[in-house]
Tab-separated table of C-alpha atoms in Angstrom:
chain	number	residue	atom	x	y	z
A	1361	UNK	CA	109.715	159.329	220.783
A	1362	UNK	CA	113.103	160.385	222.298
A	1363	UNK	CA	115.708	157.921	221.572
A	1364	UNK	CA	117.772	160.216	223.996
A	1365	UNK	CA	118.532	159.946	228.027
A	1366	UNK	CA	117.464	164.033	228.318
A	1367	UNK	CA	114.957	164.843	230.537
A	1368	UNK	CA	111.599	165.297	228.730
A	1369	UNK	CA	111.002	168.861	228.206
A	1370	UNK	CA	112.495	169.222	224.842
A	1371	UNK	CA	110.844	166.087	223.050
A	1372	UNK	CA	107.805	167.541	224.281
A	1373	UNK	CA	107.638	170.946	223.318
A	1374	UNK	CA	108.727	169.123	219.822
A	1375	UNK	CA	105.705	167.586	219.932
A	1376	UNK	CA	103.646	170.898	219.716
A	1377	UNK	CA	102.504	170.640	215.634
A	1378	UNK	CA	102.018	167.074	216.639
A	1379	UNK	CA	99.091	167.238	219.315
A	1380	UNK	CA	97.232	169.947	217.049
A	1381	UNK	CA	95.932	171.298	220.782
A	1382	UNK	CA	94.325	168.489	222.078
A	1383	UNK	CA	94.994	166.618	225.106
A	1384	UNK	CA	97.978	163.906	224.146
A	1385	UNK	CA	99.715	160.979	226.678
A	1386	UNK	CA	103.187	161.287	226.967
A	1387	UNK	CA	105.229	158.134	228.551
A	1388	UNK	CA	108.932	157.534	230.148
A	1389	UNK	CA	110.016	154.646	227.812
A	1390	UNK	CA	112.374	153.182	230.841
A	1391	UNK	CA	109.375	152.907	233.461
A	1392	UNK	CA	107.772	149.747	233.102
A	1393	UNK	CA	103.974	149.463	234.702
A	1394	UNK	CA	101.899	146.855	235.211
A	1395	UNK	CA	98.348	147.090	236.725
A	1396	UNK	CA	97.214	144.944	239.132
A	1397	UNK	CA	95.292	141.731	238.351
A	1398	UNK	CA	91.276	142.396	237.508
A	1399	UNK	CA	91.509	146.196	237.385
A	1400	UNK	CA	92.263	148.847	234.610
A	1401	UNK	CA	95.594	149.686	233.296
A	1402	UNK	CA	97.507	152.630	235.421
A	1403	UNK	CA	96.939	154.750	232.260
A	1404	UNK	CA	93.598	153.990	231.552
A	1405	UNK	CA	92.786	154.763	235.102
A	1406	UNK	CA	94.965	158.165	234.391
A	1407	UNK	CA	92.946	158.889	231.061
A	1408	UNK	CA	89.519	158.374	233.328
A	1409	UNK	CA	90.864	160.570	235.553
A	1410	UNK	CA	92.888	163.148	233.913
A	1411	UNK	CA	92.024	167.157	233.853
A	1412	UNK	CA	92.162	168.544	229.940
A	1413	UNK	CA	95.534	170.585	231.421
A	1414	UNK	CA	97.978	168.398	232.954
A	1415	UNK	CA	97.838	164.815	234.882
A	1416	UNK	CA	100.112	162.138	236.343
A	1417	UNK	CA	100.103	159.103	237.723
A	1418	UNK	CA	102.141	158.692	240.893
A	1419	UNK	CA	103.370	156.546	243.636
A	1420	UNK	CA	103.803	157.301	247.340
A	1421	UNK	CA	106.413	157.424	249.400
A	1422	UNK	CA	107.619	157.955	253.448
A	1423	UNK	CA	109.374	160.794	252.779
A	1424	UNK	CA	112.406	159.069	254.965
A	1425	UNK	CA	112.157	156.134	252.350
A	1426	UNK	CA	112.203	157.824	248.904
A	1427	UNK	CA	114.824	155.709	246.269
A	1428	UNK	CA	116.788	157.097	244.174
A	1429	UNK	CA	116.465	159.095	240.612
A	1430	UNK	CA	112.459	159.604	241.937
A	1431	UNK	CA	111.129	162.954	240.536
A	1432	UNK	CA	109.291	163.881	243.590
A	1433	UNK	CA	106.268	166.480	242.621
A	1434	UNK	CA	105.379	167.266	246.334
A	1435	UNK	CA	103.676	166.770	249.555
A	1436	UNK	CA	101.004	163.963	249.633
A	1437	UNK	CA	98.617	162.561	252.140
A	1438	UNK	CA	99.182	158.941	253.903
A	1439	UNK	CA	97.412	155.945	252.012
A	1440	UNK	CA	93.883	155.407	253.203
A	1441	UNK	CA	92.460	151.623	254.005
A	1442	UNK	CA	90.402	152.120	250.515
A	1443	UNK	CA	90.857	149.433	247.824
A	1444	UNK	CA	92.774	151.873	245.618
A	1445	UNK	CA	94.269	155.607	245.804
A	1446	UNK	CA	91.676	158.274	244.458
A	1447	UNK	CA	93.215	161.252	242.101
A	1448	UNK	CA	93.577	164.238	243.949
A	1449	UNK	CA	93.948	168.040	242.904
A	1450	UNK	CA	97.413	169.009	243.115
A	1451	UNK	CA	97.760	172.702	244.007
A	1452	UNK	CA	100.497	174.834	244.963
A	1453	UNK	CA	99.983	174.103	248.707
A	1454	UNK	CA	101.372	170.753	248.056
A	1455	UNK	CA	104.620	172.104	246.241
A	1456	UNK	CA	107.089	172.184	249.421
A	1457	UNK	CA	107.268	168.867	251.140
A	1458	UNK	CA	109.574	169.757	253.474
A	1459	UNK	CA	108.474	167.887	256.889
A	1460	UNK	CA	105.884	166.018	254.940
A	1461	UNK	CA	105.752	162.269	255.975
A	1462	UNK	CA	104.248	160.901	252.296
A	1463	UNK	CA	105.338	162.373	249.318
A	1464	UNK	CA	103.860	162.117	245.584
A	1465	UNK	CA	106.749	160.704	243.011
A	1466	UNK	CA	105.778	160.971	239.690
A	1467	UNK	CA	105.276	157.627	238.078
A	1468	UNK	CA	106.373	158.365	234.458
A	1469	UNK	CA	102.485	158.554	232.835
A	1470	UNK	CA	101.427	161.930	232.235
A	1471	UNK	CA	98.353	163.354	230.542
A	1472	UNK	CA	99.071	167.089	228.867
A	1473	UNK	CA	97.475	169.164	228.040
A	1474	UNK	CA	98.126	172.175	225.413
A	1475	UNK	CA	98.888	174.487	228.309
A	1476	UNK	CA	102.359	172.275	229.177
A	1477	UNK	CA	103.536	173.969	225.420
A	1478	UNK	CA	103.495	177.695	227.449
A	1479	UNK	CA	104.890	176.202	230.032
A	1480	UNK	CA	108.014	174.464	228.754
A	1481	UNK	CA	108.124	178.565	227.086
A	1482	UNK	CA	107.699	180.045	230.203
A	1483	UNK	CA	110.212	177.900	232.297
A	1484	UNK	CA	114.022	178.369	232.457
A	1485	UNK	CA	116.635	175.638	231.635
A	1486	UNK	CA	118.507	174.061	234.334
A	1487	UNK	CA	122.157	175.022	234.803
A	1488	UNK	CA	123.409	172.316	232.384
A	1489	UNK	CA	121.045	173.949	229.495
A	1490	UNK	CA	118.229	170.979	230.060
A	1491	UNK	CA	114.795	171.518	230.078
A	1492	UNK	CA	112.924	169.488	232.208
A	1493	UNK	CA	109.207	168.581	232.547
A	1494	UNK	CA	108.767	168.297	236.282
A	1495	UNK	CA	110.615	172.093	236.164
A	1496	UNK	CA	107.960	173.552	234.046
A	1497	UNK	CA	104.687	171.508	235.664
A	1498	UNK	CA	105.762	172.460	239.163
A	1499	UNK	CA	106.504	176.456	237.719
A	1500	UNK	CA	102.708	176.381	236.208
A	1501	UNK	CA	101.348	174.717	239.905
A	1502	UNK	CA	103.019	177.819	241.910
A	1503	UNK	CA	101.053	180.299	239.679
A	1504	UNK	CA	97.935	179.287	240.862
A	1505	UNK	CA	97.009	175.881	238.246
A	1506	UNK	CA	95.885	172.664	239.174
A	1507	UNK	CA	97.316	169.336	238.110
A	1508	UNK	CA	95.509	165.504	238.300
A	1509	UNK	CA	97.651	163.163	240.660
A	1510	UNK	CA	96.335	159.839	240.685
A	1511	UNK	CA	98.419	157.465	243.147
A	1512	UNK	CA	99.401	154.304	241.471
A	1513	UNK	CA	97.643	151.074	243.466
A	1514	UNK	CA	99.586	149.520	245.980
A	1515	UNK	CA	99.392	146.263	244.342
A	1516	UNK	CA	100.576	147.884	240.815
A	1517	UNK	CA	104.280	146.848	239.486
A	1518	UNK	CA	106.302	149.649	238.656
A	1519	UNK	CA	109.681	149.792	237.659
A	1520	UNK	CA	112.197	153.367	237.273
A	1521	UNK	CA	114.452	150.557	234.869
A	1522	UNK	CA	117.648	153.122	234.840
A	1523	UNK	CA	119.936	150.533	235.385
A	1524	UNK	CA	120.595	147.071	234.388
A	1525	UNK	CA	119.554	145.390	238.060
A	1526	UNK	CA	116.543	147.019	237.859
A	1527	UNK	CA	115.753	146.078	234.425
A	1528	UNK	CA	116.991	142.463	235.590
A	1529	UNK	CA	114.079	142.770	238.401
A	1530	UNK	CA	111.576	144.178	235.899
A	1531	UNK	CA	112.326	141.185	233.294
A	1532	UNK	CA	112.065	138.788	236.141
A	1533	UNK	CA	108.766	140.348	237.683
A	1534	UNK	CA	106.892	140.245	234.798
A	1535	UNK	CA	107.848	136.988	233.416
A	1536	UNK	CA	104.635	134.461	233.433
């Protein structure tokens, strides 16, 4: 666990000895998630879902409607009239969202897999020195890999809590 407010590559390329090479969920303390009534937990549907290399749960957006400090991952297609959103491979096609109406944010649940440890390697720190996951998961898409998205359920409570009215809002929402 990172006690820290720095964006999640570091704590989890620390975390290398720790998954031993097997598959390991990694969570954004400061998103709070709650599934919607008689269904499976978001992560639970992500572990179902996930690919042994890298997954994440994610919520749609209009593109013209996207609120702030989302980590956007790419291009996504429109919700369907289906009960609940299907995962869908996410391949480098998908990368550049630029004139895309829906866009996939990711949702703070990921599923990694021991390739992400080459990949944190591979990718280069942002100006500021940070290393950051989204960098490095996006860098492994573009050479060709694969990633899990699986769209968070309309009726699914999610909160980015990075500030206190948010937090307020979270509290409040899931209060019985």
């Amino acid at each position: 666990m990172s006690r820290t407010t720095a964006p999640a590559g570091a704590p989890v390329l620390a975390a290398e000895a720790w998954a031993a090479g097997q598959p390991f969920t990694f969570t954004f303390g400061d998103n709070l998630i709650r599934g919607a009534a008689d269904t499976a937990a978001p992560l639970q549907r992500l572990i179902g879902a996930a690919s042994a290399d890298c997954s994440v749960l994610t919520r749609i957006f209009r593109s013209d409607s996207i609120p702030a400090h989302e980590t956007l991952l790419g291009a996504a297609d429109g919700p369907g009239s289906c009960p609940g959103p299907e995962a869908v491979s996410f391949g480098k096609d998908r990368l550049d969202h630029t004139g895309a109406p829906w866009v996939h944010a990711c949702a703070a649940r990921w599923v990694l897999g021991p390739v992400i440890f080459d990949a944190l390697r591979d990718c280069p720190p942002r100006p500021n020195g940070e290393l950051y996951l989204i960098d490095a998961v996006r860098r492994w898409i573009s050479t060709g890999n694969t990633l899990t998205a699986l769209p968070l359920r309309p009726d699914d409570l999610r909160f980015n809590c990075d500030n206190w009215e948010t937090y307020h809002d979270a509290v409040a929402a899931f209060r019985p």
